[in-house]
């Protein structure tokens, strides 16, 4: 018990990093002599709600990066030898170098992310190491943000908030259609509302659920061309929401033409690279908005800039942008008045990140103890 | 037909105001000789979708303020004599002076607004003039914005958008809980979600409808103390949304203590002045957000500034602020990082303003022709 208390302070004392480092070293030295414990390397302090899951676990010796910034590569590699598990962030490359440093003791890598493009899947599979990640727990947070961006893009939030922030409200020359954009909700002037989803997985379906009471009447989606389950998906969605007049899998052209809001929610990678391109954007309604809360690479930024400048669509709400985080203040999308840009905060709610951190801790513990991971990414050797 | 075309150009030719004025005068002179037409004064060009309702009407002679700014009082008063109706904005004071200028011919004043605090109700009632306004048609637009502000306040949109707009994204020091705020949706960490409504009319109920798929489980509301219909309202809402665990009318203290989001949606006036004050804010959850989309006077700005600075609540989303539009860039709420301020855009969607303008035109026409107004404010003499 005194040991776990010692370990806990090593992870929590971020207010005094020198003290923290000292405690961490002492804790490490003490744990090194207790050979029945499994050493795990944790590359970020996960806070007072989550760290006790690891620090208080009787079978773990926890080595936590003590700084409040991205873990140094050299620290990570230096602490890996003899580790049974590693709990890492997107910032840690898990490649042959890291895996070899850890050596044969390594049973599990648990990443606190849905994505795993920082992991060399071949290298980890070859070594028989399990890989855990954190899907599902961020579904609601991203669906919330998708709805928020659809509203913000339609309601000209960038222009209207800047009128206030720049002190222009007192002298603004009001007119009957000042600030007006397309209404997300159905109205007598727009009795049908169509949501188009590029990718129709959990997050897309959770977003659709939220749109139903806004009066959405039609749901269009694209799917994996090799999947033959589209018709059963469509009929189950249709059964769930009787107010929808149609739920259909369609091609990209029809989706672009018919949608009032297009939600980009497909995985990244070569197959979806620039799936929203000039040809797609040219077909959109002039009153439609585009929301991207998946990966920046799915939307051709140059084409979107042109589309916004020339009024091919009403506006855009982006949580992700090609080349992020290297998106400076002169990036044309940042300057575009009808393009809301957020710094990739899709999963950034206290509840969602607690869920991700909890699942990452659970994956780590299960992997170290040789139990099934709650969320394992199955690898093929 | 040639006359109505003449009138139409008087309302549309905003690109050349001298030409417009000339056409307007000519049209006016021609119409003055056609005694069977009812003269109506319109204080703002309502655009190409709405003006034809008036300009093409065979019984109307339409005099429209030709500039793209608030109507001059002198122009308004000079054009009122002999008018049967006036279609006005919030900017036009309808007092004894204006009513007496119009004289006994005046049958109706139609305001393109829900509010009527620019109208002297006693003066208009004494003269037997009908008053039309435009309720209901903006319900969905304001409900949409209420949900948007709840999301923006919780998700730290002011801080996160400014990180991007200020060019700080590339060098931002990410941490597992960066950008995180309270999640609007229910989660395993927050399985119950409580919406509190100060005022529970149409807009509040439309807002509640939108929150149901976010996993809201409890609905609390305050009502008019003299109303005894609260229990029937509660039971009809409960029947409509079976996933709600409770729908209850409560006192302000309980509403403040229990709500995850407080929506201020009651009418303005003396009875609700500063209903959200220091005592209310002190009782709120530290993770709760406040949304005001009704009237600025309901929230004590000084108390809210103090509450945000001291962390009594998480954040606020305001579409209205006491003293608006005189809210400069140094206003403490504008400077507060967790307070989103919009320049009163609640009803500002194309669809909603089209609906308001259409209803205002219909009220004007009905009043002039002696028919029942689609939306008349009943006055007591």
XYZ file of C-alpha atoms in Angstrom:
762
model
C 0.000 0.000 0.000
C 2.858 2.362 0.806
C 4.336 1.511 -2.576
C 1.194 2.349 -4.465
C 0.928 5.611 -2.580
C 4.475 6.339 -3.601
C 3.672 5.582 -7.213
C 0.546 7.694 -7.116
C 2.427 10.768 -6.046
C 4.872 10.164 -8.888
C 2.075 10.618 -11.359
C 0.176 13.423 -9.704
C 2.775 15.863 -8.593
C 2.886 17.924 -11.761
C 3.119 21.138 -9.784
C 6.720 20.400 -8.857
C 8.382 18.432 -11.613
C 11.720 18.113 -9.795
C 9.995 16.581 -6.794
C 7.987 14.422 -9.155
C 11.042 13.137 -10.951
C 12.706 12.302 -7.659
C 9.648 10.452 -6.373
C 9.367 8.643 -9.674
C 12.955 7.493 -9.520
C 12.609 6.350 -5.917
C 9.397 4.545 -6.764
C 11.066 2.943 -9.758
C 14.000 1.750 -7.692
C 11.714 0.286 -5.061
C 9.561 -1.430 -7.648
C 12.562 -2.861 -9.449
C 13.153 -5.122 -6.499
C 9.600 -6.493 -6.542
C 9.923 -8.991 -9.372
C 6.304 -10.240 -9.173
C 5.019 -6.913 -10.490
C 4.563 -6.169 -14.173
C 6.340 -3.057 -15.309
C 4.215 -0.746 -17.460
C 5.299 2.492 -19.105
C 2.680 5.268 -19.281
C 3.574 8.216 -21.507
C 1.204 10.743 -20.002
C -0.274 11.516 -16.605
C -3.950 10.647 -17.069
C -5.129 12.643 -14.087
C -6.560 11.936 -10.645
C -9.609 10.047 -11.920
C -7.721 7.483 -13.967
C -4.192 7.040 -12.612
C -5.379 5.202 -9.474
C -6.660 2.386 -11.723
C -3.011 1.734 -12.554
C -1.176 3.004 -9.479
C -3.356 1.161 -7.019
C -3.270 -2.092 -9.000
C -1.367 -4.686 -6.935
C 0.216 -6.363 -9.951
C 1.613 -3.275 -11.683
C 4.771 -1.279 -11.379
C 3.878 2.001 -13.106
C 6.462 4.270 -14.695
C 4.797 7.532 -15.758
C 6.330 10.320 -17.858
C 6.328 13.107 -15.301
C 6.059 16.209 -17.505
C 2.938 17.978 -18.723
C 3.985 17.774 -22.376
C 4.581 15.161 -25.057
C 6.802 12.353 -23.774
C 10.447 12.569 -24.824
C 11.386 9.765 -27.169
C 14.624 9.130 -25.284
C 12.773 8.785 -21.949
C 10.281 6.417 -23.554
C 12.952 4.179 -25.085
C 15.052 4.229 -21.921
C 12.134 3.020 -19.811
C 10.820 0.330 -22.152
C 13.316 -2.474 -21.422
C 11.625 -5.170 -19.373
C 8.158 -3.596 -19.683
C 5.132 -5.858 -20.012
C 2.981 -3.082 -21.348
C 2.961 0.461 -22.621
C 0.089 2.951 -22.490
C 0.773 5.531 -25.169
C -0.684 8.566 -26.949
C -0.846 9.322 -30.685
C 2.475 11.131 -30.245
C 4.458 7.945 -29.586
C 5.647 6.059 -32.648
C 5.340 2.335 -31.952
C 7.822 0.901 -34.421
C 10.422 -1.884 -34.469
C 12.849 0.314 -32.539
C 10.454 0.773 -29.623
C 9.246 -2.819 -29.681
C 12.801 -4.157 -29.677
C 13.733 -1.881 -26.788
C 10.919 -3.388 -24.755
C 11.983 -6.864 -25.772
C 10.278 -10.207 -25.190
C 8.548 -9.160 -21.975
C 6.190 -6.867 -23.904
C 2.652 -8.242 -24.092
C 0.505 -5.217 -24.909
C 0.560 -1.740 -26.332
C -2.506 0.284 -25.344
C -3.038 3.537 -27.199
C -5.392 6.218 -25.864
C -6.830 6.901 -29.302
C -9.114 5.382 -31.866
C -6.487 5.838 -34.550
C -3.468 3.577 -34.764
C -1.516 5.108 -37.636
C 1.370 5.749 -35.210
C 1.711 1.979 -34.793
C 3.646 -0.296 -37.188
C 1.030 -3.015 -37.389
C 3.321 -5.542 -39.104
C 6.046 -5.059 -36.534
C 3.678 -5.465 -33.598
C 1.939 -8.501 -35.127
C 5.248 -10.234 -35.845
C 6.225 -9.945 -32.206
C 2.895 -11.294 -30.940
C 2.154 -8.123 -29.012
C -1.504 -7.208 -28.545
C -2.760 -3.751 -29.528
C -5.579 -2.027 -27.658
C -7.277 1.203 -28.696
C -10.311 3.255 -27.604
C -13.170 3.212 -30.093
C -16.850 3.786 -29.287
C -16.321 5.834 -26.125
C -15.976 9.006 -28.209
C -19.011 8.401 -30.431
C -21.313 10.786 -28.588
C -18.713 13.527 -28.239
C -18.034 13.537 -31.992
C -21.730 13.319 -32.849
C -22.386 16.333 -30.575
C -19.628 18.274 -32.310
C -20.921 17.333 -35.753
C -24.315 18.827 -34.933
C -22.646 21.888 -33.398
C -20.597 22.498 -36.560
C -23.635 22.046 -38.817
C -25.420 24.714 -36.777
C -22.398 27.034 -36.601
C -21.771 26.853 -40.352
C -25.403 27.569 -41.212
C -25.859 30.344 -38.656
C -22.742 32.272 -39.726
C -21.209 31.915 -36.279
C -17.772 33.024 -37.430
C -19.066 36.329 -38.800
C -21.512 36.954 -35.977
C -19.136 36.167 -33.111
C -16.460 38.352 -34.707
C -18.903 41.276 -35.036
C -19.261 41.105 -31.254
C -15.593 40.409 -30.489
C -14.471 43.275 -32.751
C -16.834 45.777 -31.134
C -18.997 46.227 -34.228
C -22.321 45.339 -32.613
C -23.215 48.869 -31.380
C -23.079 50.371 -34.888
C -24.216 47.419 -36.947
C -26.641 48.430 -39.726
C -29.424 45.911 -39.153
C -31.585 44.758 -42.056
C -34.391 42.189 -42.197
C -32.011 39.520 -43.519
C -28.863 40.471 -41.598
C -26.841 37.483 -40.371
C -29.264 35.077 -42.028
C -28.162 31.709 -43.242
C -29.937 28.438 -43.984
C -31.926 27.023 -41.092
C -30.935 23.538 -39.959
C -34.485 22.736 -38.903
C -37.289 22.087 -41.314
C -39.660 24.990 -41.947
C -42.610 25.779 -44.156
C -40.120 27.129 -46.698
C -37.903 24.026 -46.460
C -40.228 21.225 -45.417
C -37.727 18.516 -46.328
C -34.273 18.297 -44.804
C -31.700 15.867 -46.115
C -28.627 14.683 -44.234
C -25.894 13.101 -46.354
C -23.289 10.917 -44.678
C -20.004 9.977 -46.299
C -19.382 6.929 -44.170
C -22.251 5.568 -42.112
C -20.797 3.994 -38.995
C -21.559 4.548 -35.347
C -20.758 8.267 -35.242
C -22.789 9.007 -38.371
C -25.765 7.111 -36.995
C -25.474 8.910 -33.640
C -25.401 12.210 -35.541
C -28.497 11.242 -37.513
C -30.317 10.404 -34.266
C -29.688 13.939 -33.021
C -31.014 15.470 -36.258
C -34.395 13.734 -36.197
C -36.144 16.310 -33.957
C -34.732 19.077 -36.163
C -37.220 17.765 -38.716
C -34.834 15.853 -40.973
C -36.837 13.844 -43.462
C -34.227 12.144 -45.648
C -31.013 10.273 -44.911
C -28.531 9.464 -47.672
C -25.278 7.621 -47.119
C -22.363 6.148 -48.964
C -20.878 2.883 -47.859
C -18.023 0.556 -48.442
C -18.567 -0.635 -52.038
C -17.767 -4.223 -51.081
C -20.334 -4.242 -48.298
C -23.688 -5.791 -49.061
C -25.306 -4.879 -45.800
C -26.508 -1.428 -46.922
C -30.094 -2.457 -47.450
C -30.381 -4.000 -43.999
C -28.773 -0.904 -42.453
C -31.217 1.315 -44.329
C -34.240 -0.690 -43.276
C -33.197 -0.816 -39.626
C -32.655 2.958 -39.601
C -35.974 3.490 -41.344
C -37.720 1.325 -38.744
C -36.054 3.248 -35.917
C -37.110 6.690 -37.171
C -40.597 6.535 -38.664
C -40.551 10.276 -39.421
C -37.827 9.726 -42.042
C -39.364 9.583 -45.503
C -36.333 7.887 -47.030
C -33.094 6.219 -45.993
C -30.954 5.256 -48.938
C -27.421 4.305 -49.863
C -26.484 6.425 -52.874
C -23.492 7.381 -54.966
C -21.397 10.441 -54.172
C -22.959 12.541 -56.938
C -26.486 12.086 -55.695
C -25.383 12.642 -52.112
C -23.722 15.930 -53.119
C -26.746 17.117 -55.098
C -29.471 16.253 -52.595
C -28.026 16.945 -49.164
C -28.694 20.036 -47.049
C -25.841 18.999 -44.766
C -23.004 16.701 -45.788
C -21.233 14.984 -42.885
C -17.802 13.541 -43.641
C -17.443 10.619 -41.236
C -15.489 7.926 -43.112
C -12.065 6.564 -42.134
C -8.917 8.167 -43.538
C -6.459 6.459 -45.850
C -5.896 6.102 -49.582
C -9.420 4.986 -50.415
C -11.033 8.158 -49.083
C -8.290 10.667 -49.972
C -9.942 13.858 -51.316
C -13.296 12.118 -51.619
C -14.755 15.614 -51.266
C -13.137 17.283 -54.258
C -14.005 20.007 -56.744
C -16.415 17.764 -58.660
C -18.272 16.901 -55.452
C -18.413 20.484 -54.155
C -19.657 21.836 -57.499
C -22.747 19.652 -57.215
C -23.723 20.772 -53.709
C -26.707 23.034 -53.057
C -25.794 26.684 -52.624
C -27.595 26.579 -49.271
C -25.874 23.403 -48.045
C -23.125 23.084 -45.465
C -20.216 20.660 -45.224
C -19.070 19.224 -41.880
C -15.844 17.267 -41.484
C -15.231 15.650 -38.121
C -13.271 12.631 -39.339
C -9.909 13.175 -41.071
C -8.549 16.184 -42.903
C -7.390 14.137 -45.873
C -10.953 13.391 -46.979
C -11.540 16.994 -48.067
C -9.455 18.723 -50.734
C -8.710 22.024 -49.003
C -7.906 23.882 -52.237
C -11.202 22.820 -53.766
C -13.094 23.839 -50.618
C -11.467 27.279 -50.593
C -12.530 27.792 -54.205
C -16.025 26.497 -53.485
C -16.509 28.836 -50.520
C -15.158 31.858 -52.376
C -17.386 31.209 -55.372
C -20.476 30.303 -53.337
C -20.902 26.716 -54.519
C -22.102 25.906 -50.996
C -23.139 28.041 -48.014
C -20.435 27.238 -45.492
C -18.288 24.638 -43.802
C -17.529 23.419 -40.298
C -14.207 21.633 -39.944
C -12.767 19.943 -36.883
C -9.959 18.504 -39.007
C -7.918 19.995 -41.839
C -5.332 18.472 -44.195
C -1.859 19.032 -42.778
C -3.019 19.812 -39.224
C -1.797 20.990 -36.790
C 0.296 23.101 -39.161
C -2.639 25.366 -39.941
C -1.504 28.930 -39.386
C -3.512 32.123 -39.219
C -2.921 32.787 -42.921
C -4.364 29.454 -44.047
C -7.106 30.370 -46.537
C -9.701 28.227 -44.739
C -8.925 30.038 -41.479
C -9.458 33.360 -43.263
C -12.652 32.299 -45.033
C -15.627 33.974 -43.247
C -17.995 31.065 -43.752
C -15.569 28.349 -42.651
C -15.506 27.477 -38.952
C -12.247 25.703 -38.039
C -11.745 23.915 -34.727
C -8.407 22.412 -33.583
C -9.453 18.729 -33.707
C -11.541 18.641 -30.550
C -13.946 15.908 -31.664
C -13.404 13.695 -28.642
C -12.482 16.549 -26.298
C -15.079 16.327 -23.572
C -14.254 15.461 -20.007
C -16.535 12.439 -20.200
C -15.170 11.145 -23.489
C -11.516 11.522 -22.558
C -12.221 9.891 -19.185
C -13.815 7.044 -21.113
C -10.837 6.782 -23.457
C -8.333 6.895 -20.606
C -10.290 4.303 -18.624
C -10.470 1.966 -21.613
C -6.767 2.469 -22.328
C -5.982 1.560 -18.718
C -8.255 -1.481 -18.886
C -6.658 -2.627 -22.147
C -3.218 -2.268 -20.585
C -4.110 -4.202 -17.446
C -5.882 -7.003 -19.336
C -2.980 -7.353 -21.777
C -0.385 -7.509 -19.046
C -2.374 -10.131 -17.143
C -2.953 -12.215 -20.282
C -6.688 -11.582 -20.317
C -8.837 -10.594 -23.337
C -8.599 -6.854 -24.053
C -11.885 -4.903 -23.775
C -11.039 -3.241 -27.109
C -8.383 -5.110 -29.032
C -7.449 -4.333 -32.598
C -7.136 -7.758 -34.190
C -3.889 -8.060 -36.125
C -3.027 -10.481 -38.883
C 0.558 -11.737 -38.915
C -50.590 45.798 -64.030
C -48.372 48.655 -65.170
C -49.017 50.311 -61.826
C -47.986 47.322 -59.805
C -44.830 47.025 -61.897
C -44.146 50.658 -61.126
C -44.594 50.057 -57.449
C -42.386 46.995 -57.559
C -39.471 48.891 -58.982
C -39.875 51.464 -56.214
C -39.143 48.765 -53.667
C -36.405 46.885 -55.486
C -34.183 49.526 -56.968
C -31.828 49.884 -54.049
C -28.819 50.089 -56.350
C -29.723 53.613 -57.431
C -31.460 55.421 -54.614
C -32.009 58.675 -56.547
C -33.746 56.766 -59.338
C -35.651 54.787 -56.733
C -36.884 57.898 -54.987
C -38.021 59.386 -58.278
C -39.862 56.209 -59.240
C -41.417 56.081 -55.787
C -42.677 59.637 -56.073
C -44.079 59.053 -59.547
C -45.731 55.840 -58.395
C -47.154 57.638 -55.386
C -48.614 60.440 -57.521
C -50.199 57.963 -59.892
C -51.623 55.928 -57.044
C -53.041 58.971 -55.303
C -55.516 59.317 -58.113
C -56.755 55.736 -57.775
C -59.016 56.126 -54.784
C -60.090 52.467 -54.667
C -56.585 51.408 -53.546
C -55.509 51.292 -49.909
C -52.307 53.147 -49.198
C -49.833 51.202 -47.052
C -46.480 52.410 -45.767
C -43.705 49.801 -45.566
C -40.596 50.853 -43.654
C -38.195 48.355 -45.126
C -37.697 46.577 -48.442
C -38.502 42.967 -47.587
C -36.754 41.524 -50.608
C -37.735 39.807 -53.839
C -39.510 36.876 -52.176
C -41.908 38.967 -50.082
C -42.445 42.369 -51.728
C -44.530 40.923 -54.599
C -47.155 39.851 -52.025
C -47.751 43.557 -51.479
C -46.724 45.129 -54.783
C -48.771 42.748 -56.913
C -51.851 43.022 -54.691
C -54.596 44.748 -56.706
C -56.030 46.605 -53.722
C -52.819 48.128 -52.377
C -50.852 51.239 -53.104
C -47.461 50.488 -51.570
C -45.056 53.199 -50.382
C -41.731 51.617 -49.429
C -38.775 53.287 -47.678
C -36.200 53.058 -50.428
C -32.931 52.937 -48.486
C -31.062 49.919 -47.138
C -31.002 51.270 -43.581
C -33.401 52.120 -40.763
C -36.296 54.248 -42.012
C -36.019 57.994 -41.309
C -38.634 59.132 -38.846
C -39.401 62.211 -40.964
C -40.007 60.076 -44.074
C -42.229 57.746 -42.081
C -44.351 60.546 -40.615
C -44.550 62.368 -43.947
C -45.904 59.283 -45.697
C -48.419 58.205 -43.047
C -51.284 60.648 -43.765
C -54.117 58.782 -45.445
C -52.519 55.360 -44.958
C -54.743 52.387 -44.197
C -51.852 50.322 -42.903
C -48.206 50.397 -41.908
C -45.759 47.515 -41.973
C -42.963 48.395 -39.569
C -39.816 47.096 -37.913
C -38.768 47.231 -34.244
C -37.006 50.499 -35.116
C -40.240 52.450 -35.706
C -41.884 53.902 -32.617
C -45.640 53.574 -32.987
C -46.891 56.286 -30.648
C -49.662 58.886 -30.605
C -47.606 61.134 -32.905
C -47.390 58.478 -35.631
C -50.981 57.314 -35.181
C -52.311 60.868 -35.385
C -50.266 61.537 -38.533
C -51.941 58.557 -40.182
C -55.321 59.724 -38.997
C -58.659 57.978 -39.170
C -57.870 55.977 -42.280
C -55.440 53.768 -40.342
C -56.797 50.270 -39.754
C -53.725 48.201 -38.981
C -50.114 48.329 -37.833
C -48.193 45.187 -38.704
C -44.784 44.784 -37.043
C -42.226 42.311 -38.383
C -41.276 41.171 -34.900
C -42.588 39.113 -32.039
C -41.930 41.963 -29.642
C -44.178 45.021 -29.515
C -42.432 47.207 -26.945
C -41.994 49.871 -29.663
C -45.782 50.200 -29.829
C -47.861 52.343 -27.453
C -50.573 49.767 -26.795
C -52.951 52.209 -25.098
C -52.677 54.715 -27.919
C -53.293 52.112 -30.604
C -56.213 50.537 -28.713
C -57.884 53.908 -28.130
C -57.878 54.572 -31.871
C -59.309 51.145 -32.726
C -56.287 50.213 -34.829
C -55.404 46.519 -35.042
C -51.890 45.319 -34.221
C -50.299 42.324 -35.971
C -47.001 40.712 -35.028
C -45.051 37.582 -35.997
C -44.892 34.943 -33.272
C -44.386 31.182 -33.780
C -42.575 31.409 -37.124
C -39.244 31.885 -35.337
C -39.676 29.050 -32.827
C -37.457 26.574 -34.662
C -34.749 29.120 -35.458
C -34.431 30.089 -31.779
C -34.576 26.470 -30.606
C -31.781 25.606 -33.054
C -29.681 28.474 -31.724
C -30.351 27.477 -28.113
C -28.933 24.006 -28.770
C -26.002 25.515 -30.685
C -25.133 27.819 -27.764
C -25.413 24.968 -25.238
C -22.929 22.992 -27.336
C -20.619 25.967 -27.959
C -20.494 26.900 -24.265
C -19.725 23.339 -23.170
C -17.176 22.654 -25.893
C -15.159 25.820 -25.251
C -15.780 27.077 -28.775
C -14.566 30.581 -28.010
C -11.181 29.370 -26.800
C -10.799 26.685 -29.461
C -11.807 28.832 -32.437
C -9.493 31.605 -31.266
C -6.575 29.168 -30.967
C -7.047 28.494 -34.682
C -7.794 32.089 -35.692
C -4.737 33.367 -33.772
C -2.394 30.866 -35.395
C -1.697 28.947 -32.188
C -2.740 25.504 -33.450
C 0.661 24.479 -34.875
C 2.443 24.892 -31.548
C -0.327 23.970 -29.165
C 0.887 21.781 -26.286
C -1.672 18.960 -26.412
C -2.577 17.059 -23.254
C -5.136 14.303 -22.673
C -7.674 16.796 -21.322
C -6.868 19.772 -23.570
C -9.940 21.718 -24.716
C -12.207 19.473 -22.662
C -15.457 20.707 -21.257
C -18.656 19.043 -20.110
C -20.304 16.825 -22.693
C -23.872 17.770 -23.606
C -24.760 14.140 -24.319
C -25.222 11.557 -21.629
C -22.290 9.209 -21.031
C -21.342 6.428 -18.660
C -19.769 9.113 -16.453
C -22.862 11.346 -16.616
C -25.748 8.958 -17.228
C -28.359 11.566 -16.296
C -28.696 14.899 -18.086
C -30.990 17.595 -16.801
C -32.304 20.512 -18.824
C -33.700 23.422 -16.826
C -35.994 25.921 -18.518
C -36.790 29.351 -17.094
C -40.009 29.814 -19.029
C -41.537 26.787 -20.719
C -43.359 27.996 -23.802
C -43.110 26.941 -27.426
C -39.404 27.697 -27.880
C -38.429 25.919 -24.672
C -40.436 22.849 -25.636
C -38.921 22.849 -29.137
C -35.471 23.049 -27.527
C -36.289 20.129 -25.232
C -37.406 18.060 -28.236
C -33.975 18.556 -29.823
C -32.196 17.473 -26.614
C -33.947 14.108 -26.247
C -31.567 12.157 -28.543
C -28.626 13.717 -26.701
C -29.726 11.464 -23.856
C -31.438 14.040 -21.656
C -33.248 12.273 -18.832
C -34.745 15.072 -16.744
C -36.641 18.239 -17.595
C -37.224 20.947 -14.992
C -39.076 24.164 -15.647
C -40.400 27.245 -13.946
C -43.745 28.688 -14.901
C -46.004 31.595 -14.337
C -46.911 31.349 -10.615
C -50.552 32.107 -11.344
C -50.819 29.318 -13.904
C -52.296 26.045 -12.758
C -51.651 24.155 -15.958
C -48.129 23.021 -15.029
C -49.123 19.492 -14.099
C -50.928 18.931 -17.397
C -47.964 20.387 -19.315
C -45.618 18.079 -17.420
C -47.719 15.004 -18.057
C -48.143 15.729 -21.757
C -44.372 16.248 -22.137
C -43.725 13.075 -20.164
C -46.101 11.133 -22.427
C -44.419 12.546 -25.533
C -40.881 11.560 -24.494
C -40.929 8.217 -22.698
C -37.140 8.274 -22.245
C -37.463 11.214 -19.834
C -37.334 9.977 -16.256
C -38.876 13.130 -14.844
C -40.605 16.304 -16.021
C -41.324 18.695 -13.181
C -42.166 22.303 -12.489
C -39.815 23.459 -9.756
C -38.664 26.607 -7.987
C -35.675 28.591 -9.203
C -33.363 27.254 -6.500
C -33.939 23.618 -7.403
C -33.671 24.427 -11.106
C -30.310 26.125 -10.522
C -28.983 23.258 -8.394
C -30.056 20.340 -10.566
C -29.647 21.496 -14.188
C -26.749 20.610 -16.467
C -27.954 23.289 -18.885
C -30.153 26.227 -17.921
C -32.089 27.773 -20.802
C -33.456 31.278 -20.216
C -36.566 31.461 -22.392
C -39.080 33.591 -20.485
C -40.502 36.950 -21.624
C -38.781 40.198 -20.628
C -40.280 42.866 -18.390
C -40.326 43.742 -14.700
C -41.372 40.293 -13.492
C -38.342 38.542 -14.928
C -35.757 41.330 -14.498
C -32.476 39.756 -13.278
C -34.191 36.455 -12.556
C -30.733 34.925 -13.080
C -28.816 36.769 -10.385
C -25.896 36.080 -8.062
C -27.984 33.850 -5.776
C -29.109 31.745 -8.744
C -25.663 31.450 -10.312
C -24.041 30.478 -7.008
C -26.241 27.405 -6.842
C -25.420 26.124 -10.331
C -23.257 23.060 -10.910
C -19.645 23.878 -11.730
C -20.040 21.823 -14.902
C -23.294 23.479 -15.995
C -23.805 26.009 -18.757
C -26.237 28.918 -19.047
C -27.930 29.798 -22.331
C -29.909 33.015 -22.835
C -31.807 33.367 -26.095
C -34.717 35.463 -24.793
C -34.016 38.964 -23.416
C -30.846 40.435 -21.953
C -32.633 41.842 -18.927
C -33.294 38.389 -17.476
C -29.622 37.844 -16.637
C -27.662 40.136 -14.305
C -24.509 40.686 -16.362
C -22.386 41.749 -13.364
C -23.331 38.593 -11.492
C -22.588 36.426 -14.537
C -19.154 38.008 -14.998
C -18.355 37.250 -11.355
C -19.720 33.707 -11.678
C -17.619 32.944 -14.773
C -14.452 34.435 -13.278
C -14.871 32.465 -10.080
C -15.960 29.220 -11.758
C -19.430 28.924 -10.244
C -20.542 27.455 -13.578
C -18.680 26.152 -16.630
C -19.663 28.653 -19.296
C -22.382 30.668 -20.957
C -23.885 31.158 -24.391
C -25.682 34.466 -24.868
C -27.611 35.683 -27.877
C -28.861 38.664 -25.889
C -27.133 40.914 -23.360
C -28.429 43.704 -21.126
C -27.981 47.045 -22.875
C -27.512 45.591 -26.364
C -26.549 46.597 -28.976
C -24.225 48.865 -26.972
C -21.924 45.968 -26.143
C -18.409 47.020 -27.082
C -15.260 44.964 -27.363
C -14.292 45.848 -23.780
C -17.511 44.543 -22.268
C -16.418 42.009 -19.633
C -18.692 39.293 -21.031
C -17.162 39.773 -24.487
C -13.711 39.356 -22.941
C -14.634 36.321 -20.829
C -13.139 33.191 -22.482
C -15.989 30.896 -21.546
C -18.777 33.253 -22.614
C -19.948 33.029 -26.227
C -21.775 36.222 -27.252
C -23.838 36.470 -30.439
C -25.417 39.718 -31.716
C -29.069 38.739 -31.199
C -29.441 36.384 -34.160
C -32.065 34.094 -32.632
C -34.526 34.425 -35.497
C -31.875 35.127 -38.147
C -32.326 32.315 -40.608
C -33.489 32.867 -44.151
C -36.488 30.633 -43.524
C -37.506 32.273 -40.267
C -37.195 35.838 -41.553
C -39.094 34.874 -44.708
C -41.782 33.481 -42.431
C -41.848 36.649 -40.325
C -41.963 38.909 -43.396
C -44.704 36.811 -44.994
C -46.799 36.906 -41.836
C -46.238 40.655 -41.487
C -47.443 41.141 -45.085
C -50.458 38.900 -44.476
C -51.342 40.786 -41.275
C -51.105 44.083 -43.167
C -53.282 42.934 -46.058
C -55.914 41.346 -43.807
C -56.071 44.435 -41.609
C -56.435 46.793 -44.545
C -59.214 44.663 -46.054
C -61.042 44.372 -42.723
C -60.421 40.656 -42.412
C -59.190 38.771 -39.316
C -55.402 39.038 -38.898
C -53.489 35.731 -39.046
C -51.556 36.858 -35.931
C -53.272 39.691 -34.116
C -52.243 40.914 -30.711
C -55.532 41.405 -28.932
C -55.679 44.820 -27.277
C -57.926 45.972 -24.433
C -59.106 49.554 -24.602
